[in-house]
Short mmCIF file of C-alpha atoms in Angstrom, two decimals:
data_model
loop_
_atom_site.label_atom_id
_atom_site.label_comp_id
_atom_site.label_asym_id
_atom_site.label_seq_id
_atom_site.Cartn_x
_atom_site.Cartn_y
_atom_site.Cartn_z
CA MET A 147 84.76 173.71 119.41
CA THR A 148 86.02 172.84 122.85
CA ARG A 149 87.87 169.63 122.76
CA VAL A 150 89.31 168.03 125.87
CA HIS A 151 92.15 165.80 125.99
CA ALA A 152 90.91 162.54 127.76
CA PRO A 153 94.01 160.97 129.48
CA HIS A 154 95.06 157.09 128.78
CA LEU A 155 93.28 156.97 125.52
CA GLN A 156 95.71 155.82 122.71
CA ASN A 157 95.38 159.26 120.78
CA ARG A 158 98.79 161.12 121.41
CA VAL A 159 100.85 161.14 118.17
CA LEU A 160 104.55 161.42 118.26
CA PRO A 161 107.05 162.80 115.88
CA THR A 162 107.79 159.18 114.95
CA GLY A 163 104.31 158.62 113.76
CA GLU A 164 103.58 156.32 116.77
CA PHE A 165 100.32 156.48 118.68
CA HIS A 166 100.64 156.27 122.56
CA ALA A 167 98.39 156.58 125.50
CA VAL A 168 99.85 159.39 127.66
CA SER A 169 98.00 162.00 130.21
CA ALA A 170 99.95 164.94 129.26
CA ARG A 171 97.83 167.41 127.21
CA GLY A 172 99.13 168.57 123.79
CA THR A 173 98.47 172.07 122.15
CA MET A 174 96.95 170.77 118.89
CA MET A 175 94.21 168.37 117.76
CA GLY A 176 94.35 166.35 114.65
CA ASN A 177 91.84 164.18 112.53
CA ARG A 178 92.46 161.32 110.22
CA GLY A 179 88.84 159.64 110.38
CA ILE A 180 87.30 156.94 112.57
CA LEU A 181 90.13 154.88 114.12
CA HIS A 182 88.32 153.70 117.32
CA ASP A 183 85.46 151.41 118.28
CA ASP A 184 82.54 151.99 120.88
CA GLN A 185 84.96 151.20 123.70
CA LYS A 186 87.42 153.97 122.61
CA ARG A 187 90.15 151.47 121.59
CA LEU A 188 91.91 151.71 118.43
CA GLY A 189 91.92 149.12 115.74
CA ARG A 190 94.78 148.49 113.24
CA ALA A 191 93.91 151.63 110.87
CA ARG A 192 95.69 154.78 111.52
CA TRP A 193 93.60 156.49 109.08
CA THR A 194 90.71 156.47 106.68
CA HIS A 195 91.28 159.21 104.35
CA GLN A 196 94.24 161.39 103.37
CA ALA A 197 93.12 164.72 104.55
CA TRP A 198 95.20 164.55 107.75
CA VAL A 199 94.64 168.20 109.58
CA THR A 200 95.72 169.84 112.59
CA CYS A 201 93.33 171.71 114.75
CA VAL A 202 93.12 174.26 117.38
CA LEU A 203 91.69 172.92 120.94
CA THR A 204 88.90 175.26 121.06
CA PHE A 205 86.67 176.86 118.28
CA LYS A 206 83.52 178.84 118.50
CA GLY A 207 82.56 177.28 121.70
CA ARG A 208 81.61 173.96 120.29
CA HIS A 209 81.89 170.77 122.60
CA ARG A 210 82.48 167.01 121.63
CA GLU A 211 83.09 163.78 123.42
CA VAL A 212 86.65 162.61 122.74
CA MET A 213 86.35 159.39 120.75
CA GLY A 214 82.43 159.58 120.78
CA PRO A 215 80.60 156.47 119.08
CA ARG A 216 80.94 156.85 115.43
CA LYS A 217 82.78 160.19 115.34
CA TYR A 218 86.22 160.78 114.26
CA THR A 219 89.03 159.92 116.53
CA GLU A 220 90.65 162.90 118.01
CA LEU A 221 94.27 162.80 117.85
CA PHE A 222 96.60 165.07 119.92
CA PHE A 223 99.97 166.59 119.45
CA LEU A 224 102.62 168.57 121.79
CA ASP A 225 102.46 171.32 119.16
CA GLU A 226 102.23 171.66 115.33
CA ALA A 227 105.86 170.90 114.59
CA VAL A 228 105.12 167.48 115.95
CA ALA A 229 102.09 167.11 113.79
CA LEU A 230 103.87 168.42 110.46
CA ALA A 231 106.41 165.47 111.51
CA ALA A 232 103.55 162.87 111.67
CA GLY A 233 102.14 164.17 108.34
CA HIS A 234 99.24 166.64 109.09
CA ARG A 235 98.69 170.14 107.78
CA PRO A 236 96.53 172.92 108.95
CA CYS A 237 92.89 172.55 109.01
CA GLY A 238 91.22 175.00 106.50
CA GLU A 239 88.37 175.88 108.97
CA CYS A 240 89.42 176.41 112.54
CA ARG A 241 93.01 177.34 111.43
CA ARG A 242 92.36 178.97 108.24
CA ALA A 243 95.17 181.94 108.51
CA GLU A 244 97.72 179.19 109.04
CA TYR A 245 96.22 177.07 106.25
CA LEU A 246 96.41 179.98 103.63
CA LYS A 247 99.96 180.41 104.78
CA PHE A 248 100.78 176.82 104.48
CA ARG A 249 98.96 176.90 100.90
CA GLY A 250 101.03 179.80 99.83
CA CYS A 251 104.27 178.07 100.69
CA TRP A 252 103.09 174.75 99.30
CA ASP A 253 102.68 176.58 95.89
CA THR A 254 106.09 178.37 96.20
CA ALA A 255 107.79 175.01 96.97
CA HIS A 256 105.88 172.79 94.68
CA GLY A 257 104.15 174.90 92.21
CA PRO A 258 100.46 175.79 92.14
CA ALA A 259 98.55 173.20 93.36
CA GLN A 260 95.59 171.82 91.42
CA ASP A 261 93.26 171.51 94.29
CA LEU A 262 93.51 170.71 97.91
CA LYS A 263 92.96 166.97 97.23
CA SER A 264 96.07 166.93 95.12
CA ILE A 265 98.07 168.19 97.94
CA ASP A 266 96.80 165.54 100.28
CA ARG A 267 97.82 162.97 97.81
CA HIS A 268 101.15 164.37 97.55
CA MET A 269 101.68 164.50 101.38
CA HIS A 270 100.49 160.91 101.71
CA GLN A 271 102.84 159.58 99.16
CA ASP A 272 105.75 161.07 101.19
CA ARG A 273 104.78 160.39 104.96
CA VAL A 274 103.76 156.58 105.00
CA SER A 275 105.08 153.50 103.12
CA ARG A 276 102.72 150.78 102.20
CA THR A 277 103.62 149.09 105.47
CA ARG A 278 102.24 152.26 107.25
CA ALA A 279 105.66 152.79 108.42
CA GLN A 280 106.86 156.59 108.67
CA ILE A 281 109.00 157.53 105.68
CA ARG A 282 112.33 158.97 106.61
CA HIS A 283 115.27 160.65 104.62
CA SER A 284 118.56 162.01 105.03
CA ALA A 285 119.98 165.44 104.75
CA SER A 286 122.68 167.68 106.32
CA LEU A 287 121.54 169.12 109.40
CA ASN A 288 122.91 172.66 108.75
CA THR A 289 120.55 172.65 105.64
CA LEU A 290 117.15 172.01 107.74
CA PRO A 291 114.85 174.87 108.30
CA ASP A 292 113.19 175.79 111.61
CA GLY A 293 110.40 173.14 112.52
CA THR A 294 112.13 170.29 110.96
CA PHE A 295 112.26 166.88 113.25
CA ILE A 296 115.23 164.71 113.17
CA LEU A 297 116.49 161.74 115.03
CA TYR A 298 119.63 162.40 117.00
CA ASP A 299 121.03 159.79 119.57
CA MET A 300 117.88 157.75 118.64
CA GLN A 301 115.60 160.37 120.08
CA PRO A 302 113.39 162.88 118.27
CA HIS A 303 114.73 166.62 118.06
CA LEU A 304 113.30 169.80 117.02
CA VAL A 305 115.49 171.93 114.60
CA TRP A 306 114.76 175.60 115.67
CA GLY A 307 117.29 178.40 115.14
CA PRO A 308 121.05 177.37 115.88
CA ASP A 309 119.57 174.81 118.22
CA LEU A 310 118.19 170.96 118.62
CA LEU A 311 115.78 170.50 121.29
CA CYS A 312 114.93 167.14 122.75
CA TYR A 313 111.23 166.06 122.24
CA THR A 314 109.36 164.50 125.31
CA PRO A 315 105.25 164.05 125.08
CA GLU A 316 105.45 166.62 127.78
CA ARG A 317 107.68 169.21 126.78
CA TYR A 318 110.93 170.24 124.91
CA SER A 319 114.19 169.67 127.00
CA ASN A 320 117.85 169.74 126.78
CA ARG A 321 118.30 172.60 124.29
CA PHE A 322 121.90 172.52 122.59
CA LYS A 323 123.57 173.81 119.47
CA ARG A 324 123.08 172.03 116.25
CA PRO A 325 126.26 169.76 115.80
CA SER A 326 127.61 169.26 112.19
CA ILE A 327 125.92 166.22 110.94
CA ASP A 328 126.07 165.27 107.01
CA GLU A 329 123.49 162.75 107.08
CA ALA A 330 120.71 163.67 109.61
CA THR A 331 117.68 161.07 109.76
CA VAL A 332 114.75 163.43 109.24
CA MET A 333 111.15 162.69 110.16
CA THR A 334 109.30 165.34 108.46
CA PRO A 335 108.17 164.23 105.37
CA ARG A 336 109.78 165.70 102.13
CA ALA A 337 106.76 167.57 101.07
CA THR A 338 106.29 169.18 104.33
CA LEU A 339 109.92 170.07 104.66
CA ALA A 340 109.94 171.88 101.21
CA VAL A 341 106.95 174.19 102.67
CA LEU A 342 109.23 174.60 105.76
CA HIS A 343 112.02 175.85 103.21
CA ALA A 344 109.43 178.03 101.49
CA GLY A 345 108.78 179.92 104.83
CA TYR A 346 106.16 178.32 106.74
CA ARG A 347 106.62 178.09 110.41
CA PRO A 348 104.77 176.00 112.94
CA ALA A 349 103.26 176.80 115.96
CA LEU A 350 105.30 175.58 118.83
CA HIS A 351 105.00 174.36 122.57
CA PRO A 352 106.01 177.27 124.93
CA THR A 353 108.78 175.10 126.26
CA ALA A 354 110.51 175.35 122.83
CA THR A 355 110.86 178.98 122.97
CA SER A 356 111.37 179.69 126.63
CA ASP A 357 114.78 180.08 128.38
CA HIS A 358 114.35 176.85 130.10
CA GLY A 359 113.07 174.83 127.28
#
Protein backbone atom coordinates (compact mmCIF):
# COMPACT_ATOMS: atom_id res chain seq x y z
CA MET A 1 0.00 0.00 0.00
CA THR A 2 1.46 3.34 -1.02
CA ARG A 3 0.77 5.82 1.73
CA VAL A 4 1.89 9.39 1.15
CA HIS A 5 2.27 11.69 4.14
CA ALA A 6 0.09 14.77 3.73
CA PRO A 7 1.74 17.89 5.20
CA HIS A 8 -0.03 20.14 7.69
CA LEU A 9 -2.56 17.56 8.84
CA GLN A 10 -2.63 16.87 12.56
CA ASN A 11 -1.43 13.30 12.18
CA ARG A 12 2.22 13.24 13.33
CA VAL A 13 2.51 11.45 16.68
CA LEU A 14 5.34 12.39 19.03
CA PRO A 15 7.04 10.16 21.65
CA THR A 16 5.02 12.09 24.25
CA GLY A 17 1.82 10.74 22.68
CA GLU A 18 0.81 14.19 21.42
CA PHE A 19 -0.52 14.80 17.91
CA HIS A 20 0.99 17.63 15.85
CA ALA A 21 0.71 19.08 12.36
CA VAL A 22 4.18 19.11 10.78
CA SER A 23 5.35 18.73 7.20
CA ALA A 24 8.31 16.45 7.99
CA ARG A 25 7.80 12.93 6.64
CA GLY A 26 8.25 10.02 9.01
CA THR A 27 9.32 6.45 8.24
CA MET A 28 6.35 4.63 9.80
CA MET A 29 2.57 4.87 9.68
CA GLY A 30 0.05 3.90 12.35
CA ASN A 31 -3.64 3.19 12.83
CA ARG A 32 -5.99 3.66 15.80
CA GLY A 33 -9.26 3.87 13.89
CA ILE A 34 -11.23 6.79 12.43
CA LEU A 35 -10.30 9.99 14.28
CA HIS A 36 -11.04 12.67 11.65
CA ASP A 37 -14.09 14.23 10.00
CA ASP A 38 -14.85 14.88 6.32
CA GLN A 39 -12.71 18.05 6.46
CA LYS A 40 -9.73 16.00 7.70
CA ARG A 41 -9.91 17.58 11.14
CA LEU A 42 -9.37 15.60 14.32
CA GLY A 43 -12.01 15.50 17.00
CA ARG A 44 -11.43 14.74 20.68
CA ALA A 45 -10.93 11.00 20.17
CA ARG A 46 -7.37 9.68 19.99
CA TRP A 47 -8.38 6.06 19.39
CA THR A 48 -11.47 4.01 18.59
CA HIS A 49 -9.98 0.58 19.31
CA GLN A 50 -7.10 -0.87 21.31
CA ALA A 51 -5.18 -2.44 18.40
CA TRP A 52 -2.70 0.38 17.86
CA VAL A 53 -0.42 -0.83 15.06
CA THR A 54 2.63 0.46 13.20
CA CYS A 55 2.81 -0.06 9.43
CA VAL A 56 5.25 0.45 6.57
CA LEU A 57 4.68 3.37 4.20
CA THR A 58 4.42 1.17 1.09
CA PHE A 59 2.86 -2.27 0.80
CA LYS A 60 2.00 -4.31 -2.31
CA GLY A 61 1.52 -1.20 -4.46
CA ARG A 62 -1.72 -0.21 -2.74
CA HIS A 63 -2.82 3.42 -2.72
CA ARG A 64 -5.06 5.39 -0.36
CA GLU A 65 -6.02 8.98 0.28
CA VAL A 66 -4.66 10.27 3.59
CA MET A 67 -7.58 10.93 5.95
CA GLY A 68 -10.11 9.83 3.34
CA PRO A 69 -13.84 9.97 4.17
CA ARG A 70 -14.89 7.22 6.59
CA LYS A 71 -11.43 5.61 6.41
CA TYR A 72 -9.05 5.11 9.30
CA THR A 73 -6.82 8.04 10.19
CA GLU A 74 -3.25 7.59 8.99
CA LEU A 75 -0.83 8.53 11.76
CA PHE A 76 2.88 9.07 11.13
CA PHE A 77 5.99 8.57 13.27
CA LEU A 78 9.64 9.46 12.80
CA ASP A 79 10.42 5.76 13.35
CA GLU A 80 9.37 2.65 15.25
CA ALA A 81 10.99 3.70 18.54
CA VAL A 82 8.70 6.73 18.56
CA ALA A 83 5.70 4.54 17.74
CA LEU A 84 6.54 2.16 20.59
CA ALA A 85 6.81 5.08 23.02
CA ALA A 86 3.40 6.29 21.83
CA GLY A 87 1.95 2.85 22.56
CA HIS A 88 1.92 1.08 19.19
CA ARG A 89 3.08 -2.41 18.13
CA PRO A 90 4.02 -3.91 14.73
CA CYS A 91 1.23 -4.67 12.26
CA GLY A 92 0.69 -8.38 11.70
CA GLU A 93 0.14 -7.98 7.94
CA CYS A 94 2.54 -5.48 6.38
CA ARG A 95 5.23 -6.01 9.08
CA ARG A 96 4.74 -9.72 9.62
CA ALA A 97 8.36 -10.57 10.44
CA GLU A 98 8.63 -7.76 12.99
CA TYR A 99 5.24 -8.70 14.45
CA LEU A 100 6.41 -12.28 15.01
CA LYS A 101 9.60 -11.03 16.67
CA PHE A 102 7.53 -8.76 18.90
CA ARG A 103 5.20 -11.65 19.80
CA GLY A 104 8.15 -13.87 20.67
CA CYS A 105 9.71 -11.21 22.89
CA TRP A 106 6.29 -10.52 24.42
CA ASP A 107 5.91 -14.18 25.41
CA THR A 108 9.43 -14.16 26.87
CA ALA A 109 8.71 -11.02 28.88
CA HIS A 110 5.11 -11.61 29.94
CA GLY A 111 4.48 -15.31 29.47
CA PRO A 112 2.60 -16.85 26.50
CA ALA A 113 -0.24 -14.57 25.41
CA GLN A 114 -3.73 -16.05 25.18
CA ASP A 115 -4.37 -14.14 21.94
CA LEU A 116 -3.61 -10.84 20.24
CA LYS A 117 -6.54 -9.08 21.89
CA SER A 118 -5.09 -9.86 25.31
CA ILE A 119 -1.81 -8.23 24.25
CA ASP A 120 -3.64 -5.14 23.04
CA ARG A 121 -5.58 -4.91 26.31
CA HIS A 122 -2.40 -5.20 28.35
CA MET A 123 -0.67 -2.56 26.23
CA HIS A 124 -3.65 -0.22 26.50
CA GLN A 125 -3.63 -0.40 30.28
CA ASP A 126 0.01 0.67 30.31
CA ARG A 127 -0.01 3.41 27.68
CA VAL A 128 -2.80 5.87 28.60
CA SER A 129 -4.67 6.87 31.74
CA ARG A 130 -8.42 7.45 32.03
CA THR A 131 -7.76 11.12 31.24
CA ARG A 132 -6.03 10.06 27.97
CA ALA A 133 -2.66 11.18 29.34
CA GLN A 134 0.44 9.15 28.56
CA ILE A 135 1.39 6.91 31.49
CA ARG A 136 5.02 7.47 32.44
CA HIS A 137 7.21 5.72 34.98
CA SER A 138 10.70 5.92 36.45
CA ALA A 139 13.78 3.75 36.06
CA SER A 140 17.54 4.01 36.33
CA LEU A 141 18.89 5.19 32.98
CA ASN A 142 21.69 2.62 33.06
CA THR A 143 19.13 -0.22 33.15
CA LEU A 144 17.11 0.86 30.11
CA PRO A 145 17.34 -1.15 26.86
CA ASP A 146 17.97 0.23 23.41
CA GLY A 147 14.87 1.78 21.85
CA THR A 148 13.51 3.32 25.06
CA PHE A 149 12.34 6.93 25.14
CA ILE A 150 12.91 9.11 28.19
CA LEU A 151 12.47 12.76 29.11
CA TYR A 152 15.82 14.47 29.64
CA ASP A 153 16.02 18.25 30.18
CA MET A 154 12.26 18.23 29.49
CA GLN A 155 12.81 16.90 25.94
CA PRO A 156 12.26 13.40 24.48
CA HIS A 157 15.49 11.45 24.07
CA LEU A 158 16.12 8.01 22.59
CA VAL A 159 18.29 5.51 24.46
CA TRP A 160 20.56 3.70 22.00
CA GLY A 161 23.77 1.94 22.96
CA PRO A 162 25.83 4.06 25.34
CA ASP A 163 24.17 7.26 24.09
CA LEU A 164 21.12 9.48 24.29
CA LEU A 165 19.80 11.10 21.10
CA CYS A 166 17.62 14.19 21.20
CA TYR A 167 14.36 13.78 19.25
CA THR A 168 12.90 16.31 16.86
CA PRO A 169 10.03 15.64 14.41
CA GLU A 170 12.52 15.80 11.53
CA ARG A 171 15.50 13.83 12.88
CA TYR A 172 17.65 12.84 15.83
CA SER A 173 20.33 15.29 16.92
CA ASN A 174 22.75 16.08 19.72
CA ARG A 175 24.06 12.58 20.47
CA PHE A 176 25.87 12.32 23.82
CA LYS A 177 26.83 9.70 26.40
CA ARG A 178 24.17 8.48 28.81
CA PRO A 179 24.46 10.39 32.09
CA SER A 180 24.08 8.54 35.39
CA ILE A 181 20.45 9.09 36.38
CA ASP A 182 18.75 6.93 39.00
CA GLU A 183 15.24 8.21 38.27
CA ALA A 184 14.79 8.82 34.55
CA THR A 185 11.25 9.55 33.37
CA VAL A 186 10.37 6.79 30.89
CA MET A 187 7.76 7.36 28.16
CA THR A 188 7.90 3.88 26.62
CA PRO A 189 5.07 1.95 28.34
CA ARG A 190 6.06 -0.69 30.91
CA ALA A 191 4.64 -3.57 28.86
CA THR A 192 6.62 -2.50 25.79
CA LEU A 193 9.73 -1.79 27.85
CA ALA A 194 9.67 -5.43 28.97
CA VAL A 195 9.56 -6.48 25.30
CA LEU A 196 12.64 -4.34 24.62
CA HIS A 197 14.37 -5.93 27.61
CA ALA A 198 13.55 -9.32 26.03
CA GLY A 199 15.47 -8.37 22.90
CA TYR A 200 13.11 -6.62 20.48
CA ARG A 201 14.86 -3.82 18.60
CA PRO A 202 12.84 -1.20 16.73
CA ALA A 203 13.59 0.13 13.25
CA LEU A 204 15.19 3.57 13.58
CA HIS A 205 15.35 6.71 11.48
CA PRO A 206 18.70 6.89 9.60
CA THR A 207 19.86 9.84 11.71
CA ALA A 208 19.86 7.64 14.81
CA THR A 209 22.68 5.48 13.49
CA SER A 210 24.61 7.97 11.36
CA ASP A 211 27.82 9.57 12.53
CA HIS A 212 26.13 12.95 12.40
CA GLY A 213 22.87 12.00 14.07
